[in-house]
Coordinates of C-alpha atoms and ligand atoms in Angstrom, one line a residue:
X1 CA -217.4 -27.8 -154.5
X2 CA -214.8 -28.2 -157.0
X3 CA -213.2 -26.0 -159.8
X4 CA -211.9 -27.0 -162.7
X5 CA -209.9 -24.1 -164.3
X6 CA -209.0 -25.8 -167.5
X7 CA -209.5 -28.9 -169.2
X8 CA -206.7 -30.0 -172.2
X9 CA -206.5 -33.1 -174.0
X10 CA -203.7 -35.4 -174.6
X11 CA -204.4 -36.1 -178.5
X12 CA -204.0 -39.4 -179.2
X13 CA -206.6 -41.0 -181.7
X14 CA -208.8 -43.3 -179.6
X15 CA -206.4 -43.2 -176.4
X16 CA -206.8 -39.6 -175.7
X17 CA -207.7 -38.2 -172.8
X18 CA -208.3 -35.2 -171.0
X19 CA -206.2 -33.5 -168.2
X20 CA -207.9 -31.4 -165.5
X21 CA -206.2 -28.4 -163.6
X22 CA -208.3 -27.2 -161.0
X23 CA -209.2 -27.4 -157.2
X24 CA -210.8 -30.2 -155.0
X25 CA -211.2 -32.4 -158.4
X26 CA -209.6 -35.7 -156.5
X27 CA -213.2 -35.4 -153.7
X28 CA -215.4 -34.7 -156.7
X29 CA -217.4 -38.0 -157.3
X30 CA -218.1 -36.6 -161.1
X31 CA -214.8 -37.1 -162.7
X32 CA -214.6 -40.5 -161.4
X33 CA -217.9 -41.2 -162.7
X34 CA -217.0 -40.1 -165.7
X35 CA -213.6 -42.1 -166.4
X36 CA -213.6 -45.2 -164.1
X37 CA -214.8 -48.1 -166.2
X38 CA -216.2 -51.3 -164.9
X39 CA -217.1 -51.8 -161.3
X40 CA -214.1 -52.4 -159.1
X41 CA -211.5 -49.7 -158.3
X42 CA -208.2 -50.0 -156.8
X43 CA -206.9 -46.7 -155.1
X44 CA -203.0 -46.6 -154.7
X45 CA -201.3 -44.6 -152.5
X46 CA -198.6 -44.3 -149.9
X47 CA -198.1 -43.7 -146.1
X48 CA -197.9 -40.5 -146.8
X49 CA -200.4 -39.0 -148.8
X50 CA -203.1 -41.8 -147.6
X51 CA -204.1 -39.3 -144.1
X52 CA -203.8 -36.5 -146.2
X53 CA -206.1 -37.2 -149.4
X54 CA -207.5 -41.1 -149.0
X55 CA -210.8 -40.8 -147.4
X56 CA -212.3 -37.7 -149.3
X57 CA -210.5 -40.1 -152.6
X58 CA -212.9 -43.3 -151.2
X59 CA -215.7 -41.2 -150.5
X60 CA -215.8 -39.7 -154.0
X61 CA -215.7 -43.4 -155.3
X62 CA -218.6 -44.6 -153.0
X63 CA -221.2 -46.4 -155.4
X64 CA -218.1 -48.2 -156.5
X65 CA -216.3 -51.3 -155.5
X66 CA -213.3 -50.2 -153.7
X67 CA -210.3 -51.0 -152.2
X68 CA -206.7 -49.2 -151.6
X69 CA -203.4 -50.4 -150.9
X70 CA -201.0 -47.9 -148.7
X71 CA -197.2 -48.6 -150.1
X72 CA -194.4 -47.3 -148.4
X73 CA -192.9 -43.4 -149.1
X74 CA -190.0 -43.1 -151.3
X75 CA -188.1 -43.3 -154.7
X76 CA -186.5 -46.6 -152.9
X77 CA -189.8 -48.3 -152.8
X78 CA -189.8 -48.0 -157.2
X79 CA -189.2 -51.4 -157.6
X80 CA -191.1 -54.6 -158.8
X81 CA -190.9 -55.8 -155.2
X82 CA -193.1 -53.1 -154.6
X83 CA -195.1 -53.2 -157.3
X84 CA -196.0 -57.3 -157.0
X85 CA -197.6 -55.8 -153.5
X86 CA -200.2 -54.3 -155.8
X87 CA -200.7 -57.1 -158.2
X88 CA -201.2 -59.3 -154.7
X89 CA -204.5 -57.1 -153.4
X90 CA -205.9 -57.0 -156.8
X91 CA -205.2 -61.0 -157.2
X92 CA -206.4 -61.1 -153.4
X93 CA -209.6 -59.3 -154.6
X94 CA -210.1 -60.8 -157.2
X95 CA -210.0 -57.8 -159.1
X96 CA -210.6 -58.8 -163.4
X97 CA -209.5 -57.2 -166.1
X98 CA -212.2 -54.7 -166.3
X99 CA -211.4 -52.8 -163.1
X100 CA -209.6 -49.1 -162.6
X101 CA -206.3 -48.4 -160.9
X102 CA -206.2 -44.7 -159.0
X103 CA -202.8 -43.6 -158.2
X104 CA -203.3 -41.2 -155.9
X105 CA -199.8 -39.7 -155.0
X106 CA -196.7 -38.1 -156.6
X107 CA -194.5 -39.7 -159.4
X108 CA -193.7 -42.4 -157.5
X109 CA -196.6 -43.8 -157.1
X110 CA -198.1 -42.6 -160.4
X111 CA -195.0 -44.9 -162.5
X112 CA -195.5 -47.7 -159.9
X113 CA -199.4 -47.5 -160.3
X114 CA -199.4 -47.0 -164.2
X115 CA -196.5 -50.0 -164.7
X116 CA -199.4 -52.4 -162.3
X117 CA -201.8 -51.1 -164.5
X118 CA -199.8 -51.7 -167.9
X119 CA -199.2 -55.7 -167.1
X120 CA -201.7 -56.6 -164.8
X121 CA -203.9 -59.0 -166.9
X122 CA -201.8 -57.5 -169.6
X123 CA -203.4 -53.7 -169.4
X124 CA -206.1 -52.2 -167.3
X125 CA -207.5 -48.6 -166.7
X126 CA -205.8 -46.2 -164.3
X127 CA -206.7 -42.4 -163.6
X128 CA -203.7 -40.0 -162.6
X129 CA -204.5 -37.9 -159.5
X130 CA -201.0 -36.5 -159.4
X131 CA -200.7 -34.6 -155.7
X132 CA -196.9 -33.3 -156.5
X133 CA -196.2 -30.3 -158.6
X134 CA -193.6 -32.7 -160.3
X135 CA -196.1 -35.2 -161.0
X136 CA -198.7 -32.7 -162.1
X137 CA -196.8 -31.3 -164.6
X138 CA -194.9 -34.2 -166.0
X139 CA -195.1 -38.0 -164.8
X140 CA -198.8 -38.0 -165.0
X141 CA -199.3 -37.0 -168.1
X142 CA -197.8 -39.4 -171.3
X143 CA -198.1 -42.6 -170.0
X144 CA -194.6 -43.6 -169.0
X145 CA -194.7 -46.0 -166.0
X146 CA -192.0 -48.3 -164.4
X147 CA -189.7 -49.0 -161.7
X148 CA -186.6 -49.0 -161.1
X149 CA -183.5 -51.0 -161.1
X150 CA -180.5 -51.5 -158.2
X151 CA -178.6 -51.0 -162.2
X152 CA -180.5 -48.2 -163.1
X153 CA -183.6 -46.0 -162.7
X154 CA -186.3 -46.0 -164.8
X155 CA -185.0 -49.3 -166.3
X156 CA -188.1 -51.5 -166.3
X157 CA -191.1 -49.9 -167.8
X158 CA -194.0 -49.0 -170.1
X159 CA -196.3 -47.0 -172.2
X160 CA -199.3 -47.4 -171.0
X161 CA -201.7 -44.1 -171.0
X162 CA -204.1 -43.4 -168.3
X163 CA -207.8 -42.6 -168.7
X164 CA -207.8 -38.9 -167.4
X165 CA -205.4 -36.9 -165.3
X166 CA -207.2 -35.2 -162.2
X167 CA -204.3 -32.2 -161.6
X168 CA -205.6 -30.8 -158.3
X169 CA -203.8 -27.8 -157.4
X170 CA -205.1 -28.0 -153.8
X171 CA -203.3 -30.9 -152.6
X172 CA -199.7 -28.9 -153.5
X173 CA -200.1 -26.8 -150.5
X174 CA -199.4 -29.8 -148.5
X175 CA -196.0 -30.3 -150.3
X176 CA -192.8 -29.5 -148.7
X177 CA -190.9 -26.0 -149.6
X178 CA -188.0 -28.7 -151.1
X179 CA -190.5 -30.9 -153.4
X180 CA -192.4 -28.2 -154.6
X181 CA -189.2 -26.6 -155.9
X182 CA -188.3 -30.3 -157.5
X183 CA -191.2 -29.6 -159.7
X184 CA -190.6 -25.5 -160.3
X185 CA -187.5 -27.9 -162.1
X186 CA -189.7 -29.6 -164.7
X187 CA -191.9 -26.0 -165.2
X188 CA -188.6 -24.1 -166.1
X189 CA -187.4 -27.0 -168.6
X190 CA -190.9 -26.4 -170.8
X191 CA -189.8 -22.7 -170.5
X192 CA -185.8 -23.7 -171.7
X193 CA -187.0 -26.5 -174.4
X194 CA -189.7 -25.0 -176.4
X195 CA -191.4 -21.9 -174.7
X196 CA -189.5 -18.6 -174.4
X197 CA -192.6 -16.9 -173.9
X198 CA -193.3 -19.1 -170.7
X199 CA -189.8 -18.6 -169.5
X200 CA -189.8 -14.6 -169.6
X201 CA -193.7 -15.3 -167.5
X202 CA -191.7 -17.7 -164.9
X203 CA -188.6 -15.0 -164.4
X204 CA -192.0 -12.7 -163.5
X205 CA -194.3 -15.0 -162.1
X206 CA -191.6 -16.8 -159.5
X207 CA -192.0 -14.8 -156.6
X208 CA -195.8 -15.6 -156.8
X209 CA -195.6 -19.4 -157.5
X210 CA -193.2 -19.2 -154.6
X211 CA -195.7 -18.0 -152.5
X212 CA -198.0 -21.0 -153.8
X213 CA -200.5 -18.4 -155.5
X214 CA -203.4 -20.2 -156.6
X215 CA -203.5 -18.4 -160.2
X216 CA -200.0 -18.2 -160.8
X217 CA -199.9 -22.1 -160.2
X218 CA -202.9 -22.7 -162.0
X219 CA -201.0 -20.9 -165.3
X220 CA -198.2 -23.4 -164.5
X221 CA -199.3 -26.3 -164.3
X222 CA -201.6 -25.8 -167.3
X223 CA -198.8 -24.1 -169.5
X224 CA -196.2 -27.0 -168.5
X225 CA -198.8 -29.8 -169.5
X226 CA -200.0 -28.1 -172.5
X227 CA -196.4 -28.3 -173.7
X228 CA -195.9 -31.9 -172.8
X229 CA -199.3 -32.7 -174.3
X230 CA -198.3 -31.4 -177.3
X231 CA -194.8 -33.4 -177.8
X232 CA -196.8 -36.6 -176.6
X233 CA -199.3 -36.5 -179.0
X234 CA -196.5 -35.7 -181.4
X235 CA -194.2 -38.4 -180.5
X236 CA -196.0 -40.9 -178.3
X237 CA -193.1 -43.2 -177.9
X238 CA -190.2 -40.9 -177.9
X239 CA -188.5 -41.6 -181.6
X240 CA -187.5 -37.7 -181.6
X241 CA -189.5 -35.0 -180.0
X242 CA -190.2 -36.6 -176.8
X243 CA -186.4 -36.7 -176.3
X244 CA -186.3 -32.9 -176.0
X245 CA -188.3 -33.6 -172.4
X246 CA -185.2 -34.9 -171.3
X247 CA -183.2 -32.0 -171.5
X248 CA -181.1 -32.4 -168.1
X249 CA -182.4 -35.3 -167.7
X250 CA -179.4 -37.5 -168.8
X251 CA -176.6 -35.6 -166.3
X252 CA -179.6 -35.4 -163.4
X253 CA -180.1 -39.5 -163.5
X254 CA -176.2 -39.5 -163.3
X255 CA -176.9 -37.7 -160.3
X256 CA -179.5 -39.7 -158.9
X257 CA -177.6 -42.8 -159.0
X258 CA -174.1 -41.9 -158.4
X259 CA -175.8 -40.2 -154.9
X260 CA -178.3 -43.1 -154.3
X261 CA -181.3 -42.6 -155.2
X262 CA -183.8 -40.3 -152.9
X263 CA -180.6 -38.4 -151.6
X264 CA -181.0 -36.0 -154.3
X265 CA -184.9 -35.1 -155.3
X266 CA -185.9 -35.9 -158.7
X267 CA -186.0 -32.1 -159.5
X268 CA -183.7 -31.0 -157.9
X269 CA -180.8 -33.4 -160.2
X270 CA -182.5 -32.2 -163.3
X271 CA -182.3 -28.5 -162.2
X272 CA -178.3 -29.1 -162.0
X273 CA -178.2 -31.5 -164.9
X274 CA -180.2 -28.4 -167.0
X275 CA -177.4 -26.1 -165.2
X276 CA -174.5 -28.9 -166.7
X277 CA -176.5 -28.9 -170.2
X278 CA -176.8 -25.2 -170.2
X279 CA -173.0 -25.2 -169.4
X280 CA -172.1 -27.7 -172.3
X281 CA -174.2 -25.8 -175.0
X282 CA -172.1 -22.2 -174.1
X283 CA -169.2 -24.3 -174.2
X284 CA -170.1 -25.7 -177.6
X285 CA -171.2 -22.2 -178.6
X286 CA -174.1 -23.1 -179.3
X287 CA -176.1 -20.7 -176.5
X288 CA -175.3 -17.3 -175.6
X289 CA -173.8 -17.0 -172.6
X290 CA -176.8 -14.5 -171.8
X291 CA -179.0 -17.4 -171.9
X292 CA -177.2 -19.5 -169.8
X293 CA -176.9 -16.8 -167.1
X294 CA -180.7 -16.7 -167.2
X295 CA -180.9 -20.6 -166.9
X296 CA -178.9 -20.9 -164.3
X297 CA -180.9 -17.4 -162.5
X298 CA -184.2 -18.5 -162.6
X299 CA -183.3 -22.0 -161.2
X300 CA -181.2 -20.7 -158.1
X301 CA -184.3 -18.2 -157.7
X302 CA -186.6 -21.2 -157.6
X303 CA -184.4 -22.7 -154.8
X304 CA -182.8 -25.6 -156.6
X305 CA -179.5 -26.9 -157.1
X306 CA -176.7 -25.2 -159.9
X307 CA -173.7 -26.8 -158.6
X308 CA -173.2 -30.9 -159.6
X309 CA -172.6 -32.5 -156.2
X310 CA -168.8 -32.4 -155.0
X311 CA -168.6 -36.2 -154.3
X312 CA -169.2 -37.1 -158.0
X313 CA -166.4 -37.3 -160.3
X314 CA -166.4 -36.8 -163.8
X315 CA -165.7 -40.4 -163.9
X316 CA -168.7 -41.1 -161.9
X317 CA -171.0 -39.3 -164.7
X318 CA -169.8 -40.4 -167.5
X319 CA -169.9 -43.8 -166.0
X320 CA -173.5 -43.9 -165.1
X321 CA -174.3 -41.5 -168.4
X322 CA -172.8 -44.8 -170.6
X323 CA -175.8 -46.8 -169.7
X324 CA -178.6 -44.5 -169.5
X325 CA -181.7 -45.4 -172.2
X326 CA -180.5 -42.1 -174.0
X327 CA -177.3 -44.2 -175.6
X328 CA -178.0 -45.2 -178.8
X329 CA -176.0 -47.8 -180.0
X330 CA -173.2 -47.2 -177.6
X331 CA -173.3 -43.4 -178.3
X332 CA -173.7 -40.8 -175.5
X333 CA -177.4 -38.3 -176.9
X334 CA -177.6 -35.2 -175.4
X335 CA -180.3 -32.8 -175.4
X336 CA -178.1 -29.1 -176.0
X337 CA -180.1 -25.6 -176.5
X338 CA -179.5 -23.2 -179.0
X339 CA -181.1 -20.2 -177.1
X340 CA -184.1 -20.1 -174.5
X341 CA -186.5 -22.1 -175.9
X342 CA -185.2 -23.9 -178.5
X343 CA -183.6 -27.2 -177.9
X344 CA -181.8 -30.1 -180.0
X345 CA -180.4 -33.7 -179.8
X346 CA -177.3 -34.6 -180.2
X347 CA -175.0 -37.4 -180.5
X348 CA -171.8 -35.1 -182.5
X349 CA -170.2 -33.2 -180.2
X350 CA -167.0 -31.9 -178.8
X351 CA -166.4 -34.6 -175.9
X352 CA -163.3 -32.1 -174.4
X353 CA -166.5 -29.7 -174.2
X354 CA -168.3 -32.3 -171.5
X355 CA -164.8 -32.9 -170.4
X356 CA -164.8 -29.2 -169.5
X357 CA -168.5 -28.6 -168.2
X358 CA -167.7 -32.0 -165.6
X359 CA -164.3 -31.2 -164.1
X360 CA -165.2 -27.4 -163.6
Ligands
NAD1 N1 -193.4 -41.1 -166.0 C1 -192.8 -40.0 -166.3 O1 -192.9 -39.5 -167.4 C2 -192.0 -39.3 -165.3 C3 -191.6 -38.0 -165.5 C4 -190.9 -37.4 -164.5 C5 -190.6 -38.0 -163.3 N2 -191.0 -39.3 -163.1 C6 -190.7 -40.0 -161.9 O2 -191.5 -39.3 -160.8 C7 -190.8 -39.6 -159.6 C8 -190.7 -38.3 -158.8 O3 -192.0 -37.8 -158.6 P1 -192.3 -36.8 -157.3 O4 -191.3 -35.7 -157.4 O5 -193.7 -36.5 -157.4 O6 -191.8 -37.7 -156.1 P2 -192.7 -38.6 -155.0 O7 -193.7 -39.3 -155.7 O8 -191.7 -39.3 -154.3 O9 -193.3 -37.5 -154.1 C9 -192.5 -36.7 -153.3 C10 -192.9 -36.7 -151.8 O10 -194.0 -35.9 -151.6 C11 -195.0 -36.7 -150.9 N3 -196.3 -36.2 -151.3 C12 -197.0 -36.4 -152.4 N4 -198.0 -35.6 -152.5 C13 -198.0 -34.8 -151.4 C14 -198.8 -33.8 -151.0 N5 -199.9 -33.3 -151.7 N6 -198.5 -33.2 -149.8 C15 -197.5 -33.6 -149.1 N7 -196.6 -34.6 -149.5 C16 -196.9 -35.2 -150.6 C17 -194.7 -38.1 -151.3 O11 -195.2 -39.0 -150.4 C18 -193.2 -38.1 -151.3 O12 -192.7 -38.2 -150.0 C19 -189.5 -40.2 -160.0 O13 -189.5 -41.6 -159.7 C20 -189.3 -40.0 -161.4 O14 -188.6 -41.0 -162.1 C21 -191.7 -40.0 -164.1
ZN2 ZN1 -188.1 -35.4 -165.0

């Protein structure tokens, strides 16, 4: 028996769709009903998550016409390489355009999945069953897919929105102590960018979520993809709003490929880079230094990273921050807060300021 605790909807004229939170929604044949159209389904997943969650997935399907493919486990398999495997077994199958992609697995395979889904016969339907508190609250939901490049990550890509988002809350007490606090780093950035109210619930609620409390996760998950609903439907394609989401985000992919990528978790370079952004806005005086104590508290409490990694220069960052999609016309954007829950883009600011927040 499943349990859905909420249902939201991404708002999006005749695209929306609805995002489930609940337990044992990705062995519940009804929401599949519901959202896969035509006949053939494609479930993809990885090595990983395939023993775990594949065979009460394929049972739930049954009436259907199935088939999986099982990709390899990491952020180094996010390329087209990868990708073309899937566009292979649905050519191989003969799959048309009126069949269903199911990416069953964390962000990684969610982008991969939703990027096949976007160009295969130029756009098919795919449902989200994020199994990662990272993808739950974020990757699933606003229709971003792609791949990466060896140049940069994230660099080939997509909107393409899926047809519903099955948030199962069950499958995240599988997840390691180390990826579960990866996505505690996407939870506190709705807190930081536009939810003081959340924030103060997190600095209360973290011992629980910790602890994987099925309530206090529940709350989470819904609160963070309420929040990222609402600057999706406001800004589908990320001309203002949607930028806010990437608060960290531009000093965390610095991160990620100045270490390699998959050394450093997802998360766990955004937590820093909120840290570094944090850092910057104090600097700038823009955010009282109260507030950046508190940033920087509530993501050591949630076991993630403060401290940019000693390797990586300042060179090294502002090298890899000169090409990252958030440069406009060759100049550096950078999403700076104001106080707890209130955020703004930049471009104007006082570059001995970043020189500051990187060398210290
Ligand atoms: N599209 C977007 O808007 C968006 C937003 C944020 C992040 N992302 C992308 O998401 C990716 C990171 O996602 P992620 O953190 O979910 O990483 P991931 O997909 O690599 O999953 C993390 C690890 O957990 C394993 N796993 C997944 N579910 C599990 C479960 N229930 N139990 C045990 N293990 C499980 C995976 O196999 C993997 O080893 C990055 O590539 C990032 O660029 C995309
Ligand atoms: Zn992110």
């Amino acid at each position: 028996m499943s349990k859905c605790n909420c249902k939201l909807t991404v708002e999006l004229g005749d695209r929306s769709y609805p995002i489930y939170i609940g337990e044992g929604l990705y062995a519940d044949a009804a929401y599949y009903r519901q959202h896969v159209r035509g006949r053939q389904v494609m479930v993809v997943t990885n090595e990983t998550v395939a023993p775990l969650y594949l065979e009460q997935t394929l049972a739930a399907l049954q009436g259907f016409d199935v088939s999986q493919v099982i990709l390899p486990d990491g952020e180094v398999y996010k390329t087209l390489d990868v990708v073309n495997e899937i566009y292979t077994a649905l050519l191989t199958k003969r799959y048309s355009r009126n069949c269903t992609l199911v990416a069953l697995g964390g962000g990684v395979i969610g982008d991969m999945t939703g990027f096949a889904a976007a160009t295969y016969q130029r756009g098919v339907n795919f449902i989200q069953v994020p199994t990662t508190l990272l993808s739950q609250v974020d990757s699933s939901v606003g229709g971003k897919t792609g791949v990466n490049h060896a140049l940069g990550k994230n660099m080939i890509g997509a909107f393409h929105q899926p047809r519903a988002v099955l948030a199962d809350t069950s499958t995240l007490n599988t997840l390691d102590d180390r990826q579960f606090a990866s996505g505690l780093a996407e939870v506190i950035k709705y807190g930081l960018i536009a939810e003081a109210d959340f924030f103060v619930w997190l600095e209360a609620e973290m011992d629980n979520l910790l602890s994987r409390d099925p309530m206090s996760l529940s709350t989470a998950v819904e609160r963070s993809c309420r929040c990222k609903a609402a600057v999706v439907a406001a800004d589908e394609r990320e001309a203002g709003q949607r930028a806010l989401l990437n608060l960290g985000h531009t000093f965390g992919h610095a991160i990620e490929t100045g270490m390699g990528y998959g050394e450093w978790l997802h998360g766990e370079a955004v937590a820093t880079g909120m840290c570094l952004a944090a850092d910057l806005s104090w600097r700038l005086g823009r955010l009282p230094r109260t507030d950046l104590e508190r940033a920087c508290a509530l993501i050591e409490r949630a076991g993630l990273p403060v401290n940019a990694p000693e390797e990586m220069s300042e060179q090294q960052f502002l090298e890899v921050m000169a090409v990252d999609k958030k440069v406009l016309d060759g100049k550096l954007r950078l999403v700076l807060l104001d106080a707890i829950g209130q955020a703004m883009v930049t471009e104007d600011f006082d570059r001995t300021k970043l020189h500051e927040t990187l060398s210290e």
